[in-house]
Each structure stands twice: as structure tokens, then as C-alpha cells.
GROMACS .gro file of N, CA and C in nm:
model
  393
    1UNK      N    1  -5.985 -13.653  16.117
    1UNK     CA    2  -5.883 -13.579  16.044
    1UNK      C    3  -5.792 -13.675  15.966
    2UNK      N    4  -5.755 -13.788  16.031
    2UNK     CA    5  -5.669 -13.885  15.965
    2UNK      C    6  -5.739 -13.946  15.844
    3UNK      N    7  -5.869 -13.977  15.858
    3UNK     CA    8  -5.946 -14.032  15.747
    3UNK      C    9  -5.957 -13.934  15.632
    4UNK      N   10  -5.969 -13.805  15.662
    4UNK     CA   11  -5.978 -13.702  15.559
    4UNK      C   12  -5.847 -13.696  15.481
    5UNK      N   13  -5.735 -13.704  15.551
    5UNK     CA   14  -5.604 -13.701  15.485
    5UNK      C   15  -5.585 -13.822  15.394
    6UNK      N   16  -5.626 -13.938  15.443
    6UNK     CA   17  -5.615 -14.060  15.362
    6UNK      C   18  -5.706 -14.050  15.240
    7UNK      N   19  -5.827 -14.005  15.258
    7UNK     CA   20  -5.920 -13.988  15.148
    7UNK      C   21  -5.867 -13.889  15.046
    8UNK      N   22  -5.811 -13.779  15.093
    8UNK     CA   23  -5.753 -13.678  15.004
    8UNK      C   24  -5.638 -13.739  14.923
    9UNK      N   25  -5.550 -13.815  14.990
    9UNK     CA   26  -5.437 -13.879  14.922
    9UNK      C   27  -5.483 -13.978  14.817
   10UNK      N   28  -5.582 -14.059  14.849
   10UNK     CA   29  -5.635 -14.155  14.752
   10UNK      C   30  -5.701 -14.086  14.634
   11UNK      N   31  -5.769 -13.975  14.659
   11UNK     CA   32  -5.833 -13.899  14.551
   11UNK      C   33  -5.729 -13.845  14.455
   12UNK      N   34  -5.622 -13.788  14.509
   12UNK     CA   35  -5.514 -13.735  14.425
   12UNK      C   36  -5.451 -13.847  14.343
   13UNK      N   37  -5.425 -13.962  14.406
   13UNK     CA   38  -5.368 -14.076  14.337
   13UNK      C   39  -5.460 -14.122  14.224
   14UNK      N   40  -5.588 -14.129  14.249
   14UNK     CA   41  -5.685 -14.169  14.148
   14UNK      C   42  -5.687 -14.072  14.031
   15UNK      N   43  -5.682 -13.944  14.060
   15UNK     CA   44  -5.683 -13.842  13.954
   15UNK      C   45  -5.561 -13.858  13.865
   16UNK      N   46  -5.443 -13.873  13.924
   16UNK     CA   47  -5.322 -13.887  13.844
   16UNK      C   48  -5.319 -14.015  13.764
   17UNK      N   49  -5.367 -14.123  13.821
   17UNK     CA   50  -5.366 -14.248  13.744
   17UNK      C   51  -5.472 -14.248  13.635
   18UNK      N   52  -5.582 -14.180  13.655
   18UNK     CA   53  -5.687 -14.171  13.553
   18UNK      C   54  -5.643 -14.083  13.437
   19UNK      N   55  -5.557 -13.987  13.465
   19UNK     CA   56  -5.511 -13.895  13.361
   19UNK      C   57  -5.389 -13.947  13.287
   20UNK      N   58  -5.339 -14.062  13.324
   20UNK     CA   59  -5.222 -14.118  13.259
   20UNK      C   60  -5.253 -14.140  13.112
   21UNK      N   61  -5.162 -14.098  13.025
   21UNK     CA   62  -5.183 -14.106  12.881
   21UNK      C   63  -5.170 -14.250  12.833
   22UNK      N   64  -5.280 -14.312  12.801
   22UNK     CA   65  -5.280 -14.450  12.754
   22UNK      C   66  -5.248 -14.461  12.605
   23UNK      N   67  -5.235 -14.349  12.534
   23UNK     CA   68  -5.209 -14.353  12.391
   23UNK      C   69  -5.061 -14.376  12.361
   24UNK      N   70  -4.975 -14.369  12.461
   24UNK     CA   71  -4.833 -14.391  12.442
   24UNK      C   72  -4.798 -14.528  12.499
   25UNK      N   73  -4.702 -14.594  12.436
   25UNK     CA   74  -4.662 -14.727  12.483
   25UNK      C   75  -4.626 -14.721  12.631
   26UNK      N   76  -4.685 -14.808  12.709
   26UNK     CA   77  -4.657 -14.810  12.852
   26UNK      C   78  -4.533 -14.893  12.881
   27UNK      N   79  -4.499 -14.986  12.792
   27UNK     CA   80  -4.378 -15.063  12.806
   27UNK      C   81  -4.337 -15.113  12.669
   28UNK      N   82  -4.213 -15.149  12.660
   28UNK     CA   83  -4.160 -15.206  12.537
   28UNK      C   84  -4.165 -15.357  12.555
   29UNK      N   85  -4.224 -15.426  12.461
   29UNK     CA   86  -4.238 -15.571  12.470
   29UNK      C   87  -4.117 -15.636  12.401
   30UNK      N   88  -4.045 -15.718  12.476
   30UNK     CA   89  -3.931 -15.789  12.421
   30UNK      C   90  -3.978 -15.929  12.382
   31UNK      N   91  -3.955 -15.964  12.255
   31UNK     CA   92  -4.000 -16.092  12.202
   31UNK      C   93  -3.881 -16.183  12.176
   32UNK      N   94  -3.899 -16.311  12.197
   32UNK     CA   95  -3.797 -16.410  12.161
   32UNK      C   96  -3.787 -16.414  12.009
   33UNK      N   97  -3.679 -16.469  11.953
   33UNK     CA   98  -3.671 -16.481  11.807
   33UNK      C   99  -3.791 -16.556  11.747
   34UNK      N  100  -3.838 -16.660  11.816
   34UNK     CA  101  -3.954 -16.735  11.765
   34UNK      C  102  -4.079 -16.646  11.762
   35UNK      N  103  -4.102 -16.572  11.871
   35UNK     CA  104  -4.217 -16.482  11.876
   35UNK      C  105  -4.203 -16.371  11.771
   36UNK      N  106  -4.081 -16.323  11.754
   36UNK     CA  107  -4.055 -16.218  11.655
   36UNK      C  108  -4.080 -16.272  11.514
   37UNK      N  109  -4.036 -16.394  11.489
   37UNK     CA  110  -4.059 -16.459  11.360
   37UNK      C  111  -4.208 -16.471  11.331
   38UNK      N  112  -4.282 -16.519  11.429
   38UNK     CA  113  -4.427 -16.534  11.413
   38UNK      C  114  -4.494 -16.400  11.386
   39UNK      N  115  -4.452 -16.298  11.457
   39UNK     CA  116  -4.513 -16.166  11.444
   39UNK      C  117  -4.478 -16.098  11.313
   40UNK      N  118  -4.360 -16.126  11.260
   40UNK     CA  119  -4.315 -16.057  11.139
   40UNK      C  120  -4.342 -16.136  11.011
   41UNK      N  121  -4.413 -16.247  11.024
   41UNK     CA  122  -4.446 -16.326  10.906
   41UNK      C  123  -4.539 -16.248  10.812
   42UNK      N  124  -4.615 -16.157  10.869
   42UNK     CA  125  -4.705 -16.071  10.791
   42UNK      C  126  -4.622 -15.961  10.726
   43UNK      N  127  -4.637 -15.941  10.596
   43UNK     CA  128  -4.559 -15.840  10.524
   43UNK      C  129  -4.606 -15.698  10.551
   44UNK      N  130  -4.727 -15.682  10.600
   44UNK     CA  131  -4.783 -15.548  10.621
   44UNK      C  132  -4.758 -15.499  10.764
   45UNK      N  133  -4.633 -15.503  10.805
   45UNK     CA  134  -4.597 -15.455  10.938
   45UNK      C  135  -4.486 -15.352  10.924
   46UNK      N  136  -4.464 -15.280  11.032
   46UNK     CA  137  -4.354 -15.185  11.038
   46UNK      C  138  -4.237 -15.257  11.106
   47UNK      N  139  -4.137 -15.292  11.027
   47UNK     CA  140  -4.022 -15.367  11.074
   47UNK      C  141  -3.898 -15.283  11.048
   48UNK      N  142  -3.823 -15.253  11.155
   48UNK     CA  143  -3.708 -15.163  11.143
   48UNK      C  144  -3.582 -15.229  11.195
   49UNK      N  145  -3.482 -15.237  11.107
   49UNK     CA  146  -3.348 -15.281  11.142
   49UNK      C  147  -3.270 -15.156  11.177
   50UNK      N  148  -3.224 -15.143  11.301
   50UNK     CA  149  -3.161 -15.019  11.346
   50UNK      C  150  -3.008 -15.027  11.341
   51UNK      N  151  -2.954 -15.124  11.268
   51UNK     CA  152  -2.810 -15.137  11.253
   51UNK      C  153  -2.759 -15.043  11.143
   52UNK      N  154  -2.627 -15.046  11.124
   52UNK     CA  155  -2.567 -14.964  11.018
   52UNK      C  156  -2.603 -15.021  10.882
   53UNK      N  157  -2.585 -14.941  10.780
   53UNK     CA  158  -2.613 -14.985  10.642
   53UNK      C  159  -2.524 -15.105  10.605
   54UNK      N  160  -2.401 -15.105  10.653
   54UNK     CA  161  -2.310 -15.215  10.623
   54UNK      C  162  -2.360 -15.346  10.685
   55UNK      N  163  -2.403 -15.340  10.811
   55UNK     CA  164  -2.456 -15.458  10.878
   55UNK      C  165  -2.584 -15.506  10.808
   56UNK      N  166  -2.668 -15.411  10.772
   56UNK     CA  167  -2.793 -15.442  10.702
   56UNK      C  168  -2.764 -15.516  10.571
   57UNK      N  169  -2.660 -15.470  10.501
   57UNK     CA  170  -2.623 -15.531  10.373
   57UNK      C  171  -2.573 -15.674  10.386
   58UNK      N  172  -2.526 -15.711  10.504
   58UNK     CA  173  -2.476 -15.846  10.526
   58UNK      C  174  -2.588 -15.947  10.550
   59UNK      N  175  -2.709 -15.900  10.568
   59UNK     CA  176  -2.824 -15.986  10.590
   59UNK      C  177  -2.923 -15.919  10.683
   60UNK      N  178  -3.049 -15.933  10.650
   60UNK     CA  179  -3.154 -15.870  10.730
   60UNK      C  180  -3.286 -15.944  10.708
   61UNK      N  181  -3.383 -15.912  10.787
   61UNK     CA  182  -3.515 -15.971  10.772
   61UNK      C  183  -3.586 -15.908  10.652
   62UNK      N  184  -3.662 -15.989  10.582
   62UNK     CA  185  -3.735 -15.939  10.465
   62UNK      C  186  -3.829 -15.826  10.505
   63UNK      N  187  -3.837 -15.730  10.419
   63UNK     CA  188  -3.928 -15.615  10.435
   63UNK      C  189  -3.887 -15.521  10.548
   64UNK      N  190  -3.765 -15.537  10.600
   64UNK     CA  191  -3.719 -15.447  10.705
   64UNK      C  192  -3.668 -15.318  10.643
   65UNK      N  193  -3.702 -15.208  10.706
   65UNK     CA  194  -3.647 -15.078  10.669
   65UNK      C  195  -3.521 -15.059  10.753
   66UNK      N  196  -3.417 -15.005  10.692
   66UNK     CA  197  -3.293 -14.981  10.765
   66UNK      C  198  -3.286 -14.835  10.807
   67UNK      N  199  -3.303 -14.813  10.938
   67UNK     CA  200  -3.292 -14.678  10.995
   67UNK      C  201  -3.193 -14.689  11.112
   68UNK      N  202  -3.072 -14.642  11.089
   68UNK     CA  203  -2.963 -14.655  11.186
   68UNK      C  204  -2.989 -14.567  11.308
   69UNK      N  205  -3.002 -14.630  11.423
   69UNK     CA  206  -3.032 -14.556  11.547
   69UNK      C  207  -2.916 -14.466  11.589
   70UNK      N  208  -2.796 -14.493  11.542
   70UNK     CA  209  -2.681 -14.412  11.580
   70UNK      C  210  -2.666 -14.286  11.496
   71UNK      N  211  -2.746 -14.274  11.392
   71UNK     CA  212  -2.743 -14.154  11.308
   71UNK      C  213  -2.822 -14.042  11.374
   72UNK      N  214  -2.778 -13.919  11.352
   72UNK     CA  215  -2.844 -13.803  11.413
   72UNK      C  216  -2.989 -13.784  11.367
   73UNK      N  217  -3.021 -13.834  11.248
   73UNK     CA  218  -3.155 -13.812  11.194
   73UNK      C  219  -3.251 -13.929  11.222
   74UNK      N  220  -3.215 -14.017  11.314
   74UNK     CA  221  -3.302 -14.133  11.345
   74UNK      C  222  -3.443 -14.088  11.380
   75UNK      N  223  -3.456 -13.994  11.472
   75UNK     CA  224  -3.589 -13.950  11.517
   75UNK      C  225  -3.671 -13.892  11.404
   76UNK      N  226  -3.609 -13.819  11.315
   76UNK     CA  227  -3.685 -13.761  11.203
   76UNK      C  228  -3.724 -13.868  11.101
   77UNK      N  229  -3.637 -13.967  11.081
   77UNK     CA  230  -3.668 -14.074  10.984
   77UNK      C  231  -3.782 -14.164  11.033
   78UNK      N  232  -3.785 -14.193  11.163
   78UNK     CA  233  -3.890 -14.282  11.213
   78UNK      C  234  -4.026 -14.212  11.217
   79UNK      N  235  -4.027 -14.081  11.201
   79UNK     CA  236  -4.155 -14.010  11.197
   79UNK      C  237  -4.234 -14.044  11.071
   80UNK      N  238  -4.167 -14.110  10.973
   80UNK     CA  239  -4.239 -14.156  10.854
   80UNK      C  240  -4.321 -14.281  10.884
   81UNK      N  241  -4.298 -14.343  11.000
   81UNK     CA  242  -4.375 -14.459  11.043
   81UNK      C  243  -4.504 -14.414  11.111
   82UNK      N  244  -4.601 -14.502  11.116
   82UNK     CA  245  -4.729 -14.473  11.179
   82UNK      C  246  -4.722 -14.508  11.328
   83UNK      N  247  -4.729 -14.408  11.416
   83UNK     CA  248  -4.719 -14.436  11.559
   83UNK      C  249  -4.840 -14.510  11.616
   84UNK      N  250  -4.946 -14.519  11.539
   84UNK     CA  251  -5.067 -14.589  11.585
   84UNK      C  252  -5.064 -14.738  11.550
   85UNK      N  253  -4.963 -14.780  11.472
   85UNK     CA  254  -4.949 -14.920  11.433
   85UNK      C  255  -4.829 -14.980  11.505
   86UNK      N  256  -4.832 -15.110  11.532
   86UNK     CA  257  -4.717 -15.173  11.598
   86UNK      C  258  -4.589 -15.155  11.516
   87UNK      N  259  -4.478 -15.140  11.583
   87UNK     CA  260  -4.348 -15.132  11.517
   87UNK      C  261  -4.256 -15.235  11.582
   88UNK      N  262  -4.185 -15.310  11.498
   88UNK     CA  263  -4.094 -15.415  11.543
   88UNK      C  264  -3.953 -15.370  11.510
   89UNK      N  265  -3.863 -15.377  11.609
   89UNK     CA  266  -3.725 -15.332  11.588
   89UNK      C  267  -3.627 -15.441  11.629
   90UNK      N  268  -3.513 -15.441  11.561
   90UNK     CA  269  -3.404 -15.531  11.598
   90UNK      C  270  -3.271 -15.470  11.556
   91UNK      N  271  -3.165 -15.520  11.618
   91UNK     CA  272  -3.030 -15.476  11.585
   91UNK      C  273  -2.941 -15.600  11.583
   92UNK      N  274  -2.815 -15.584  11.613
   92UNK     CA  275  -2.722 -15.696  11.612
   92UNK      C  276  -2.737 -15.783  11.737
   93UNK      N  277  -2.733 -15.719  11.856
   93UNK     CA  278  -2.735 -15.798  11.979
   93UNK      C  279  -2.842 -15.755  12.080
   94UNK      N  280  -2.914 -15.649  12.050
   94UNK     CA  281  -3.023 -15.606  12.138
   94UNK      C  282  -3.000 -15.473  12.206
   95UNK      N  283  -2.880 -15.422  12.207
   95UNK     CA  284  -2.851 -15.296  12.277
   95UNK      C  285  -2.905 -15.175  12.200
   96UNK      N  286  -2.877 -15.169  12.071
   96UNK     CA  287  -2.923 -15.055  11.992
   96UNK      C  288  -3.074 -15.057  11.972
   97UNK      N  289  -3.132 -15.176  11.961
   97UNK     CA  290  -3.278 -15.181  11.945
   97UNK      C  291  -3.347 -15.141  12.074
   98UNK      N  292  -3.284 -15.166  12.187
   98UNK     CA  293  -3.338 -15.119  12.315
   98UNK      C  294  -3.340 -14.967  12.317
   99UNK      N  295  -3.231 -14.907  12.271
   99UNK     CA  296  -3.223 -14.760  12.262
   99UNK      C  297  -3.328 -14.707  12.164
  100UNK      N  298  -3.339 -14.771  12.048
  100UNK     CA  299  -3.437 -14.729  11.947
  100UNK      C  300  -3.579 -14.742  12.001
  101UNK      N  301  -3.607 -14.850  12.073
  101UNK     CA  302  -3.741 -14.870  12.130
  101UNK      C  303  -3.776 -14.759  12.227
  102UNK      N  304  -3.680 -14.718  12.307
  102UNK     CA  305  -3.703 -14.609  12.403
  102UNK      C  306  -3.732 -14.478  12.330
  103UNK      N  307  -3.660 -14.454  12.222
  103UNK     CA  308  -3.684 -14.333  12.142
  103UNK      C  309  -3.824 -14.337  12.082
  104UNK      N  310  -3.860 -14.451  12.025
  104UNK     CA  311  -3.993 -14.466  11.965
  104UNK      C  312  -4.102 -14.444  12.069
  105UNK      N  313  -4.084 -14.502  12.185
  105UNK     CA  314  -4.181 -14.483  12.293
  105UNK      C  315  -4.193 -14.335  12.327
  106UNK      N  316  -4.080 -14.268  12.335
  106UNK     CA  317  -4.079 -14.125  12.365
  106UNK      C  318  -4.145 -14.041  12.257
  107UNK      N  319  -4.144 -14.091  12.134
  107UNK     CA  320  -4.208 -14.020  12.023
  107UNK      C  321  -4.357 -14.050  12.012
  108UNK      N  322  -4.409 -14.133  12.103
  108UNK     CA  323  -4.552 -14.158  12.106
  108UNK      C  324  -4.599 -14.285  12.037
  109UNK      N  325  -4.509 -14.374  12.000
  109UNK     CA  326  -4.551 -14.500  11.939
  109UNK      C  327  -4.624 -14.584  12.043
  110UNK      N  328  -4.740 -14.637  12.004
  110UNK     CA  329  -4.825 -14.708  12.099
  110UNK      C  330  -4.780 -14.850  12.128
  111UNK      N  331  -4.732 -14.921  12.026
  111UNK     CA  332  -4.688 -15.060  12.044
  111UNK      C  333  -4.548 -15.075  11.987
  112UNK      N  334  -4.452 -15.106  12.075
  112UNK     CA  335  -4.314 -15.123  12.033
  112UNK      C  336  -4.268 -15.262  12.075
  113UNK      N  337  -4.215 -15.338  11.978
  113UNK     CA  338  -4.167 -15.473  12.002
  113UNK      C  339  -4.020 -15.482  11.964
  114UNK      N  340  -3.940 -15.535  12.054
  114UNK     CA  341  -3.796 -15.545  12.037
  114UNK      C  342  -3.758 -15.693  12.039
  115UNK      N  343  -3.669 -15.735  11.946
  115UNK     CA  344  -3.627 -15.875  11.943
  115UNK      C  345  -3.515 -15.899  12.044
  116UNK      N  346  -3.538 -15.992  12.133
  116UNK     CA  347  -3.440 -16.028  12.236
  116UNK      C  348  -3.311 -16.081  12.172
  117UNK      N  349  -3.200 -16.020  12.207
  117UNK     CA  350  -3.070 -16.068  12.159
  117UNK      C  351  -3.037 -16.031  12.016
  118UNK      N  352  -3.127 -15.963  11.949
  118UNK     CA  353  -3.101 -15.914  11.814
  118UNK      C  354  -3.078 -16.020  11.708
  119UNK      N  355  -3.016 -15.975  11.599
  119UNK     CA  356  -2.994 -16.059  11.482
  119UNK      C  357  -2.903 -16.178  11.513
  120UNK      N  358  -2.808 -16.159  11.604
  120UNK     CA  359  -2.720 -16.271  11.643
  120UNK      C  360  -2.801 -16.383  11.707
  121UNK      N  361  -2.895 -16.348  11.794
  121UNK     CA  362  -2.981 -16.447  11.858
  121UNK      C  363  -3.073 -16.512  11.755
  122UNK      N  364  -3.123 -16.431  11.663
  122UNK     CA  365  -3.207 -16.480  11.553
  122UNK      C  366  -3.136 -16.593  11.478
  123UNK      N  367  -3.011 -16.567  11.438
  123UNK     CA  368  -2.935 -16.667  11.364
  123UNK      C  369  -2.899 -16.787  11.451
  124UNK      N  370  -2.868 -16.764  11.579
  124UNK     CA  371  -2.830 -16.874  11.668
  124UNK      C  372  -2.946 -16.971  11.691
  125UNK      N  373  -3.068 -16.923  11.674
  125UNK     CA  374  -3.187 -17.008  11.691
  125UNK      C  375  -3.224 -17.079  11.561
  126UNK      N  376  -3.140 -17.061  11.456
  126UNK     CA  377  -3.163 -17.131  11.331
  126UNK      C  378  -3.247 -17.058  11.229
  127UNK      N  379  -3.285 -16.934  11.258
  127UNK     CA  380  -3.361 -16.857  11.161
  127UNK      C  381  -3.264 -16.797  11.059
  128UNK      N  382  -3.309 -16.789  10.938
  128UNK     CA  383  -3.224 -16.738  10.829
  128UNK      C  384  -3.259 -16.594  10.798
  129UNK      N  385  -3.163 -16.526  10.736
  129UNK     CA  386  -3.190 -16.392  10.685
  129UNK      C  387  -3.302 -16.404  10.583
  130UNK      N  388  -3.385 -16.302  10.575
  130UNK     CA  389  -3.498 -16.308  10.483
  130UNK      C  390  -3.485 -16.197  10.378
  131UNK      N  391  -3.364 -16.171  10.327
  131UNK     CA  392  -3.355 -16.062  10.230
  131UNK      C  393  -3.383 -16.107  10.093
   0.00000   0.00000   0.00000
């Protein structure tokens, strides 16, 4: 009887883990500024600055789209991005991009990359704005 219960429990566990949706990002990958720089060197990527328009205007990474995560229409604006392609996000210090990454994950984006420490960390490591 005990073996049957254990077998039943393992079967249920296996069924649930096998049915887990692998098409949605399982975790958000946080990259150092150097890793982020290397990854964003390619111009054909989805790069999103989630700061305000004013912050974006003061300096941003080249080819970044500015979609403010604090705006009510953030979720609708990011739907213009391809959820099947990697998306790279950053903000000023990492807090808003963490929020944006969670939203993107919830919307079904498969690969979400967040820059550790945001734009402030980017500059502190000697990287320049690429606007």
C-alpha cells in the first residue's frame, strides 16, 4: 500500500512537470554590464530602455526603444515586440527593469535579459552612452 502511494505521488509529480509550459521564460537572466554590452553589440536585437522619456533623452544605449514601465500602456506597447526573440531591458538602477522583466515574462516572452544595476552601473563600469 505504501509503495502504491509513493508510485501514485511520483506519477502525479511527473505529469505536472512534463506539462510545464517551456515556451515561457522560466527565469529572467541578469547580465553584468560587460555581458550586456557583448549581447547588445548586434543591432538586430530587441533592446528596451524602461526609464522615463526625460531619462532616455539624457543618454541611452544605441538602438534602444524607450518604453516607460511606469506608464499604464507599458503592456500594450511591448506587445509590438516579438515574444519568440530575446529581449534585453535596462533602467536607471535595476529596479524598474526587474519589474519590466517580470511583466514581459508574464506576457509570454521566452528569453528576457536584464542589466544588473542598470544604466548607472553601465556608466560606472566605463561604458558610454551609445545614442
